[in-house]
Short mmCIF file of C-alpha atoms in Angstrom, two decimals:
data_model
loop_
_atom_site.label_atom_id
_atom_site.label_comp_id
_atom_site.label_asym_id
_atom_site.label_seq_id
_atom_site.Cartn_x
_atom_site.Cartn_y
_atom_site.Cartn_z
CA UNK J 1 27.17 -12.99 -13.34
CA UNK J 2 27.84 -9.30 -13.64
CA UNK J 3 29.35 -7.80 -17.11
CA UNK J 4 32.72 -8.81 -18.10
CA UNK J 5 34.42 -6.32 -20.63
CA UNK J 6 36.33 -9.14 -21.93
CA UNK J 7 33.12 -10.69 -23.06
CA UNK J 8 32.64 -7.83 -26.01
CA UNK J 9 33.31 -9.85 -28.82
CA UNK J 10 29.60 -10.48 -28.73
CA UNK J 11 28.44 -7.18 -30.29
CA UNK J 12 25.44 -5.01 -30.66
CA UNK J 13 22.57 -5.26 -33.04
CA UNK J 14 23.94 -1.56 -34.94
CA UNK J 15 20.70 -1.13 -36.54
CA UNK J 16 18.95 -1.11 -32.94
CA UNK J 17 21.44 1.42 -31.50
CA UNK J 18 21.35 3.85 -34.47
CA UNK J 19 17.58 4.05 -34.91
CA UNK J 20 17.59 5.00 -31.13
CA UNK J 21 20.56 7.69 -31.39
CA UNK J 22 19.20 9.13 -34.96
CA UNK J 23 15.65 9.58 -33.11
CA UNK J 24 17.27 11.24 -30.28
CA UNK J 25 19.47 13.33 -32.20
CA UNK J 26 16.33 14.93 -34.51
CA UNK J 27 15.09 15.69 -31.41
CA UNK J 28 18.13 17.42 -29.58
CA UNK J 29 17.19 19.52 -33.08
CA UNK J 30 13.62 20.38 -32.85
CA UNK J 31 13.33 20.74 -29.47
CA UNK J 32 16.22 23.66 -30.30
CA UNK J 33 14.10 24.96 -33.06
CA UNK J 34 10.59 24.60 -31.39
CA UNK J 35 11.84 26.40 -28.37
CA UNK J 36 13.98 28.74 -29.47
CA UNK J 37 10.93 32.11 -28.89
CA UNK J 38 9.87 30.65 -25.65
CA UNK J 39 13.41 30.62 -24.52
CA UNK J 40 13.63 33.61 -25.80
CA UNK J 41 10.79 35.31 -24.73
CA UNK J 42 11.61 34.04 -20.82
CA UNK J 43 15.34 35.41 -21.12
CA UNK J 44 16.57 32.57 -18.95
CA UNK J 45 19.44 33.91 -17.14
CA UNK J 46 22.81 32.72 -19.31
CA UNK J 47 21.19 30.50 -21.77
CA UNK J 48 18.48 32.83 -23.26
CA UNK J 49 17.62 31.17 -26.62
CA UNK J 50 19.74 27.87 -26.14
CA UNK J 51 18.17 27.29 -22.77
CA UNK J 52 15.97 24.34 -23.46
CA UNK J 53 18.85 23.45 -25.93
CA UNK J 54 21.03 23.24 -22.81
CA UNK J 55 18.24 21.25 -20.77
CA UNK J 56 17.39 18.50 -22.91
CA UNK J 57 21.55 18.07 -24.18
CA UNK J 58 21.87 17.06 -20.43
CA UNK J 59 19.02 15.13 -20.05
CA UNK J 60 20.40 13.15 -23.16
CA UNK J 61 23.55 12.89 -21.50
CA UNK J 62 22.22 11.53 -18.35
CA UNK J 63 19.78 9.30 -20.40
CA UNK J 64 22.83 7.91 -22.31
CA UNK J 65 24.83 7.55 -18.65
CA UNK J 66 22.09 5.58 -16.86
CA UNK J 67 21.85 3.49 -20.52
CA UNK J 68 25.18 2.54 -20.24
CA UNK J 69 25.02 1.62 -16.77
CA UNK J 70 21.90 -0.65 -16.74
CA UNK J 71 23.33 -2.32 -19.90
CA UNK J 72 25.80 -3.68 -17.42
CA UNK J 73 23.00 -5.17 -15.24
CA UNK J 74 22.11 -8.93 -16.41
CA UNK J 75 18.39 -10.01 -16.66
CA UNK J 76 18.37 -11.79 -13.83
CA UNK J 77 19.11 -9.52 -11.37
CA UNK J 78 16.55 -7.46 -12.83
CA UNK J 79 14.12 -10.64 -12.65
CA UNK J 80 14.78 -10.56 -8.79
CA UNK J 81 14.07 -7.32 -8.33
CA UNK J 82 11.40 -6.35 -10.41
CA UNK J 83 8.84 -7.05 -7.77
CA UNK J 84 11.08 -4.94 -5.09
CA UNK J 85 11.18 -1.97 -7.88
CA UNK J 86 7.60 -1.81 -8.60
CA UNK J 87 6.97 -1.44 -4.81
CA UNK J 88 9.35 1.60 -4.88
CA UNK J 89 7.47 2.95 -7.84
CA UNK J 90 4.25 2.41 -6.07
CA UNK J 91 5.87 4.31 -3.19
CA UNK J 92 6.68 7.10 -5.17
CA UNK J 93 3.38 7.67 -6.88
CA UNK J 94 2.15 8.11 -3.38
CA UNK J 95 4.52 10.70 -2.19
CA UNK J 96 3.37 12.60 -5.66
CA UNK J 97 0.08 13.26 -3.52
CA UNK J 98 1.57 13.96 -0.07
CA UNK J 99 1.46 17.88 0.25
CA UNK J 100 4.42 19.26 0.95
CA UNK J 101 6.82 16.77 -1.18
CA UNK J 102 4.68 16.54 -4.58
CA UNK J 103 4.57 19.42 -6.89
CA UNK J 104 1.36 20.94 -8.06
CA UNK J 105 1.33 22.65 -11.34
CA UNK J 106 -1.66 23.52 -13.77
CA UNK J 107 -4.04 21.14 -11.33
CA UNK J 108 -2.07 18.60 -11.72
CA UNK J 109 0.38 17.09 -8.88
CA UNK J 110 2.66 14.45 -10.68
CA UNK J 111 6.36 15.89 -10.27
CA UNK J 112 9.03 15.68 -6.88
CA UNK J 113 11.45 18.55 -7.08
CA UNK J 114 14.66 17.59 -7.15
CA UNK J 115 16.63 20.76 -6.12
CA UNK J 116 17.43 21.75 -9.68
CA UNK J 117 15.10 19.41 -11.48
CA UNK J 118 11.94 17.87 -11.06
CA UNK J 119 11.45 14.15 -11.06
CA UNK J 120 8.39 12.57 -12.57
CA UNK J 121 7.04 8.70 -10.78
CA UNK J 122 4.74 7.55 -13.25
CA UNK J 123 7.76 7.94 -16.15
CA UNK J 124 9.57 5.56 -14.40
CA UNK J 125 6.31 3.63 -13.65
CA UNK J 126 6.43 2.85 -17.41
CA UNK J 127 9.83 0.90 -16.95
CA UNK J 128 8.99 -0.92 -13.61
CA UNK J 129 5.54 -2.24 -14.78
CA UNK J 130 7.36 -3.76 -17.41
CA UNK J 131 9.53 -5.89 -15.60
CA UNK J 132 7.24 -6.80 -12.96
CA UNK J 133 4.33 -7.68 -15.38
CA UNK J 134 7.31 -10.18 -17.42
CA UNK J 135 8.24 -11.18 -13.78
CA UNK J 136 4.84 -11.87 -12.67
CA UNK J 137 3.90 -13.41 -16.17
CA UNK J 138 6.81 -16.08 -15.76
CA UNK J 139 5.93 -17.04 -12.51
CA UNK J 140 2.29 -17.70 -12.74
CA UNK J 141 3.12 -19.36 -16.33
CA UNK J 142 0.94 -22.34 -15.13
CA UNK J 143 -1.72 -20.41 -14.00
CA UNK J 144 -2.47 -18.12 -16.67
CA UNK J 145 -5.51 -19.81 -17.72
CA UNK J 146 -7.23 -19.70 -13.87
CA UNK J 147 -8.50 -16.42 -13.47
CA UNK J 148 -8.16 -16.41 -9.31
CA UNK J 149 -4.53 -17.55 -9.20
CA UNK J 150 -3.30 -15.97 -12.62
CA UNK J 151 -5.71 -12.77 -13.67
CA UNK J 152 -7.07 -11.75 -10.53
CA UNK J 153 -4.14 -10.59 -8.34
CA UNK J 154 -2.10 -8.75 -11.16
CA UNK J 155 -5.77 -6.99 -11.86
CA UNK J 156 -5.90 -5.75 -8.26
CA UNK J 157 -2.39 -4.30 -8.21
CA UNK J 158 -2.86 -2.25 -11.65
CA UNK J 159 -6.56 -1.15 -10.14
CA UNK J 160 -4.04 0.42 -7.69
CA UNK J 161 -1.78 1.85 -9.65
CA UNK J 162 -4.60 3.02 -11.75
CA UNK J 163 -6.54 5.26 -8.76
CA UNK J 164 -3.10 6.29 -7.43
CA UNK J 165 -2.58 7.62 -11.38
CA UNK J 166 -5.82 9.00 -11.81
CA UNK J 167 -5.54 10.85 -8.47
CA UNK J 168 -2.57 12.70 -9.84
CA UNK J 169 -4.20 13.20 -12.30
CA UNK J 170 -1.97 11.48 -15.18
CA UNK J 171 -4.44 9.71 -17.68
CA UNK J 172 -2.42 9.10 -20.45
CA UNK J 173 0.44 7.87 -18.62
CA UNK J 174 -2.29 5.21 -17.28
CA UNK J 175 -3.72 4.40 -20.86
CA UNK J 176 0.63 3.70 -21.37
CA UNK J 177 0.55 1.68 -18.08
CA UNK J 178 -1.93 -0.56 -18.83
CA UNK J 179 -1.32 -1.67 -22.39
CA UNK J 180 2.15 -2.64 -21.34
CA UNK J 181 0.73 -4.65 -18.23
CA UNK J 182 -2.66 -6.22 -20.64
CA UNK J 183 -0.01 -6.70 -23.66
CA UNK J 184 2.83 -8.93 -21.56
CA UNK J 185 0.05 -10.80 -19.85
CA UNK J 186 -1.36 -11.54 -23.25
CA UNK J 187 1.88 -12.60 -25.13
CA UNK J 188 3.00 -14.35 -21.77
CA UNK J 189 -0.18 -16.86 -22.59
CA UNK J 190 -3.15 -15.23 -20.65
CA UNK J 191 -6.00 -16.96 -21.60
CA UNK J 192 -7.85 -15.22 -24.62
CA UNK J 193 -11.35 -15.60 -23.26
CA UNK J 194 -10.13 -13.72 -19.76
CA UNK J 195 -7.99 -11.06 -22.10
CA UNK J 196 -11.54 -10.15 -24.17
CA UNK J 197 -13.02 -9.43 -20.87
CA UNK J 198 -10.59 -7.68 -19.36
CA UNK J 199 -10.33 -5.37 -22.89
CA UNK J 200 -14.33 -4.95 -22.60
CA UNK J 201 -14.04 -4.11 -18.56
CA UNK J 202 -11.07 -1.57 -19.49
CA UNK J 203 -13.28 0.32 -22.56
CA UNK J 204 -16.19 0.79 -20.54
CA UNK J 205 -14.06 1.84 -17.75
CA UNK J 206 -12.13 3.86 -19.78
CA UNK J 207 -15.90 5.72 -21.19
CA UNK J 208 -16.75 6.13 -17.47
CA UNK J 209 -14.07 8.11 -16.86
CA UNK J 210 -14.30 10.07 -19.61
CA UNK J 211 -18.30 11.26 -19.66
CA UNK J 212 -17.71 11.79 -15.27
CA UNK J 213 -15.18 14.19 -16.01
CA UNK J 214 -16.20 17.22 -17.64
CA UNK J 215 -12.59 18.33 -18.31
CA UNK J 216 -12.19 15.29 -20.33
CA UNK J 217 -15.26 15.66 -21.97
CA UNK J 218 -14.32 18.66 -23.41
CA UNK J 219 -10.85 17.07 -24.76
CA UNK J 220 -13.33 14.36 -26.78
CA UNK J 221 -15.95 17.00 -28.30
CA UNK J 222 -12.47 19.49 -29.19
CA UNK J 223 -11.34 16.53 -30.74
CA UNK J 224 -14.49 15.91 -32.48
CA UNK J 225 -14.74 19.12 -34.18
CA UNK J 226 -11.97 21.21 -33.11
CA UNK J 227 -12.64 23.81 -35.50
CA UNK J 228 -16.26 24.79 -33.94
CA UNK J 229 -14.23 26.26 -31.17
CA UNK J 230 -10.56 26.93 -32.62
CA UNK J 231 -10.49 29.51 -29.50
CA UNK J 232 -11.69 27.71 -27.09
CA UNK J 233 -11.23 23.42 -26.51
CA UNK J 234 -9.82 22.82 -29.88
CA UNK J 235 -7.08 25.44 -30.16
CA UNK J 236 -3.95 23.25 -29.71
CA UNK J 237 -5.52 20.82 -32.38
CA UNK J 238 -6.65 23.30 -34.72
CA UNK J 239 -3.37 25.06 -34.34
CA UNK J 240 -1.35 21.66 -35.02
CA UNK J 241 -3.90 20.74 -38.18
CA UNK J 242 -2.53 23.94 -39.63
CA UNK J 243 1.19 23.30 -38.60
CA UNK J 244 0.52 20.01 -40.33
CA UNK J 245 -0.85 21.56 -44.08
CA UNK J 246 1.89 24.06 -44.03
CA UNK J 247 4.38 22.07 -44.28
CA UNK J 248 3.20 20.35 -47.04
CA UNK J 249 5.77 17.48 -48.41
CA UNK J 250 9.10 18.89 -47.72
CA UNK J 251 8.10 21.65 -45.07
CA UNK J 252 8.90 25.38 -44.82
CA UNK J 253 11.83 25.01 -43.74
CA UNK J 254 14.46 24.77 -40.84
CA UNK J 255 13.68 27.20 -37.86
CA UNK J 256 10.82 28.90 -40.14
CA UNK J 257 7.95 27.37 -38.14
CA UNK J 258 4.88 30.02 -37.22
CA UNK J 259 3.02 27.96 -35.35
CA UNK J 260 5.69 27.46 -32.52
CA UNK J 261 5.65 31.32 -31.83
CA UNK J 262 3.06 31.18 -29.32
CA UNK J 263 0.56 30.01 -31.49
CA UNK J 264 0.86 26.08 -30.89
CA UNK J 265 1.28 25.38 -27.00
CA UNK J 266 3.85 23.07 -26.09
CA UNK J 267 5.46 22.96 -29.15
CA UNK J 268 8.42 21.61 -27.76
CA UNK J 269 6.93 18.68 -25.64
CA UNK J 270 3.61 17.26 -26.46
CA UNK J 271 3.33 18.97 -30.41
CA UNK J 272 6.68 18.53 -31.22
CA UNK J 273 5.84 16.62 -34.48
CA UNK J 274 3.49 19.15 -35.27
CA UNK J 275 6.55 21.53 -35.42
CA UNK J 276 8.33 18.48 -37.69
CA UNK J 277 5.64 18.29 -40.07
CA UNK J 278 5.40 22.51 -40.42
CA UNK J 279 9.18 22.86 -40.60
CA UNK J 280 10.40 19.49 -42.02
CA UNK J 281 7.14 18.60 -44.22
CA UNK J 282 5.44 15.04 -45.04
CA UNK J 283 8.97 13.52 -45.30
CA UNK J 284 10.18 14.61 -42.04
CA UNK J 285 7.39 12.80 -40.24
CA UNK J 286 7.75 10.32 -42.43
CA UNK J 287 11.01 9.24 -41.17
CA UNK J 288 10.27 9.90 -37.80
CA UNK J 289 7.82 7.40 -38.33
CA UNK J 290 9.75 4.94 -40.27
CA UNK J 291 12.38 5.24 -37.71
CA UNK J 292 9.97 4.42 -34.18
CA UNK J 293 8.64 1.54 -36.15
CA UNK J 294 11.74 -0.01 -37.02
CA UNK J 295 13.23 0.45 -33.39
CA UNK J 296 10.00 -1.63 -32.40
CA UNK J 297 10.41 -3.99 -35.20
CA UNK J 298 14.18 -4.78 -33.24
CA UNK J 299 12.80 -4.67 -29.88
CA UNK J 300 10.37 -7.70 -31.01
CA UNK J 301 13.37 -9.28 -32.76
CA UNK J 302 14.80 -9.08 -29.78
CA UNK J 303 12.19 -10.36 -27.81
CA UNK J 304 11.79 -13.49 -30.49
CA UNK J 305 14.82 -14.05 -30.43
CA UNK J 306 15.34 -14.69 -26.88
CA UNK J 307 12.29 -16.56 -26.79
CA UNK J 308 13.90 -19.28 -28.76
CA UNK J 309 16.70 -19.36 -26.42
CA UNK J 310 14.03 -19.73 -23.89
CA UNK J 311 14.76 -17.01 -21.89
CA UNK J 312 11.00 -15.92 -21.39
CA UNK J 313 11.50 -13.20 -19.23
CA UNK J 314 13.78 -11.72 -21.15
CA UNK J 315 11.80 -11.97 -24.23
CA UNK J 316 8.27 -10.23 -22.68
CA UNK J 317 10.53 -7.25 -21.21
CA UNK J 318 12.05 -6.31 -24.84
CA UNK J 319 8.20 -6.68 -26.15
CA UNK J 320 7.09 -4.89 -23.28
CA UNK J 321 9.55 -1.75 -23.74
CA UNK J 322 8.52 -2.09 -27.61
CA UNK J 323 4.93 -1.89 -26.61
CA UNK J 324 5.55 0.86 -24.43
CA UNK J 325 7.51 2.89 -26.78
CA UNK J 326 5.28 2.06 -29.71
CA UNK J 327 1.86 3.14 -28.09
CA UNK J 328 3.07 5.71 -26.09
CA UNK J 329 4.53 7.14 -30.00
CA UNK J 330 1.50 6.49 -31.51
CA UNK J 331 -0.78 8.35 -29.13
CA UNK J 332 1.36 11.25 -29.40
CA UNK J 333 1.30 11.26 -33.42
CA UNK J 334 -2.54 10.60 -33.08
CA UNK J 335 -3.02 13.55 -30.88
CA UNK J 336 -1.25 16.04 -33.67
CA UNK J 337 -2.98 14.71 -36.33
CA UNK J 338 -6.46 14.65 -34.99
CA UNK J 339 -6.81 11.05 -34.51
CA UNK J 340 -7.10 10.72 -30.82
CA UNK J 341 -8.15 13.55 -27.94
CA UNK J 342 -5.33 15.51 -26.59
CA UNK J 343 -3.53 14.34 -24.12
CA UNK J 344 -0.68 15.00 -22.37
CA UNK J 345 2.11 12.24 -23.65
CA UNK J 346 5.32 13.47 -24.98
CA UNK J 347 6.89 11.59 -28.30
CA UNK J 348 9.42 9.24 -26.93
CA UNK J 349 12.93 10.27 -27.34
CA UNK J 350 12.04 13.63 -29.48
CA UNK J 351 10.09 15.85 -26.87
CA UNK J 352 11.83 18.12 -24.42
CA UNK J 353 11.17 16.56 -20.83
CA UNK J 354 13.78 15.04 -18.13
CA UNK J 355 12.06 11.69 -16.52
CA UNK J 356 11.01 10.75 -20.04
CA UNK J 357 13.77 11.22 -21.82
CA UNK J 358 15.81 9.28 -19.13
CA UNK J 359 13.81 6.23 -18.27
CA UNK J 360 13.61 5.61 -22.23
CA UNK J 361 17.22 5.82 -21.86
CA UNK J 362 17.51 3.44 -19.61
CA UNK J 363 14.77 0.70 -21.29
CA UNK J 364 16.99 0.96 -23.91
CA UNK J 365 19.91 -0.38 -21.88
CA UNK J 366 18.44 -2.96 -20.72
CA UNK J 367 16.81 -3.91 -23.98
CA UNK J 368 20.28 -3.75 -25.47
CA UNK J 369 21.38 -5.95 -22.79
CA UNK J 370 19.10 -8.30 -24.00
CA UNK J 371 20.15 -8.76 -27.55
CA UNK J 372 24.14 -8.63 -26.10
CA UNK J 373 23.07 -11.45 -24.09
CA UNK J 374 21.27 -13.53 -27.15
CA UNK J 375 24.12 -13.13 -28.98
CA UNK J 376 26.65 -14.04 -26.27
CA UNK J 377 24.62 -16.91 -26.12
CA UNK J 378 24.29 -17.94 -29.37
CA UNK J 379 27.84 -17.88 -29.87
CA UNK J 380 28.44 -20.02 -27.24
CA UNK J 381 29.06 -18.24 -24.64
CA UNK J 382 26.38 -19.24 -20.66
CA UNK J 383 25.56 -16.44 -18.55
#
């Protein structure tokens, strides 16, 4: 049954829908602020210093359009075509390495232009794996403890999506990929002994990849000791270490960042928080923080809660888009404070960039669909 408007007396979880918008709205801010010389420096024809302003206010409007409109969807439509949508995705990430329709830029071929935009597959990867691995998880429910009929074919479609990723190449958006697909197998009731394995099989696969690729390499010794070449493969973290102690506890100030004028590279994307914790201080990333783990802590209400109304699906995709948006948040925060190797992951709703800011958008929707529908239930109500 498709949304009736007439069914809104069953209302939102408000704590859920303003951790989202205050997270977005900090970074419609700092995205301004962290981008402001770039922009500048460019001279963008018409926008000149707003123009990422401009950028990333649409891509929050569209995020916030496509939000609404999924939120309309119910689950089980979604639950039918989850396996249809993950082909599509699959699809796409192929057409990322035909030449002539994928984009190339910095080595890396991961975008399809879009006329006026550029549209990024494994972004809306993230959302499809989700449902499909939920999907998947609540089909093979009985078979989740034989490792032919339950473990075994969902392995050999991620091994898929994971050369088809790593061809791009997109590692961190793999690394996203595959803790939402290991985590909703786990909580769907994957057997423990098969989930160790495959957790073993993924870290030494994970070290493989790493030590072949000298590129990568060099991200884990930077990391290491990024000060024993602050010029050379530790210069973005050395440069966001110091963004980090000048801010102290309450920050320089407003707009007063160094670092983001030219010092820091992508400032406005993946270092964003380093530009937070210069300008804003300790407390600012403090409540950034505070904020992305109480949106989780609701998306695993959520997911709880529809698990007691035994709507199982439902529950692993609102864990799944929590898991998703937790570790993909966490990465980034552990590359800008030196706790992980650089990599390439934007801070969900904060950092300037289309796809991602849209397909979080649209998890959103649907996860707010989920606790409408709970409640609509709860109250009564039969979908």
């Amino acid at each position: 049954m498709l949304y009736n408007p007439a069914r809104r007396q069953s209302s939102l979880d408000p704590a859920l829908l303003w951790s989202a918008l205050m997270l977005g709205a900090i970074g419609l801010v700092m995205v301004y602020s962290a981008s402001i010389a770039m922009a500048e420096a460019e001279r963008f024809t018409g926008f000149r210093t707003s123009y990422f302003l401009v950028r990333h206010s649409i891509y929050l409007l569209v995020g916030l359009a496509f939000a609404a409109a999924l939120f309309r969807i119910p689950l089980w439509l979604w639950q039918r075509a989850s396996p249809w949508l993950f082909l599509a995705g699959t699809a796409m990430l192929v057409a990322v390495l035909v030449p002539g329709l994928g984009r190339e830029v910095n080595g890396a071929r991961r975008w399809l232009p879009l006329g006026i935009a550029t549209f990024q597959p494994s972004e809306l990867m993230k959302l499809f794996v989700v449902l499909y691995a939920a999907d998947y998880t609540v089909r093979k429910a009985a078979f989740m403890d034989d490792f032919k009929k339950g473990f075994l074919p969902m392995f050999a479609v991620m091994t898929a999506i994971a050369a088809l990723m790593l061809r791009e190449p997109d590692f961190g958006a793999l690394v996203v990929v595959t803790a939402i697909a290991m985590t909703v197998l786990f909580l769907g009731g994957l057997n423990w002994r098969l989930f160790a394995g495959l957790a073993a099989l993924l870290g030494v696969a994970f070290t493989v990849l790493i030590v072949s690729s000298p590129y990568r390499l060099q991200r884990i010794l930077g990391f290491m000791d990024p000060w024993s070449d602050s010029y050379g493969k530790g210069y973005q973290l050395s440069h966001s270490l110091i963004a980090f102690g000048r801010g102290e506890w309450f920050g320089v100030g407003l707009g007063a960042s160094v670092e983001k004028l030219f010092y820091l590279p992508e400032a406005h994307t993946d270092f964003l928080l380093a530009v937070i914790a210069e300008e804003l201080g300790f407390v600012g990333v403090l409540a950034v923080i505070l904020l992305f783990l109480f949106l989780v802590h609701r998306a695993f209400a959520v997911g709880r809660q529809a698990a007691s109304l035994e709507r199982y699906f439902a529950a692993l995709v609102a864990q799944g888009i929590g898991v998703w948006i937790a570790g993909q948040a966490f990465i980034n925060m552990g590359v800008n404070m030196g706790l992980l190797p650089t990599k390439g992951l934007t801070l969900p709703l904060l950092s300037f960039g289309g796809t991602g800011i849209v397909v979080t958008c649209m998890a959103l929707g649907i996860l707010m669909r989920i606790d409408w529908e709970n409640r609509y239930l709860m109250r009564g109500g039969s979908l």
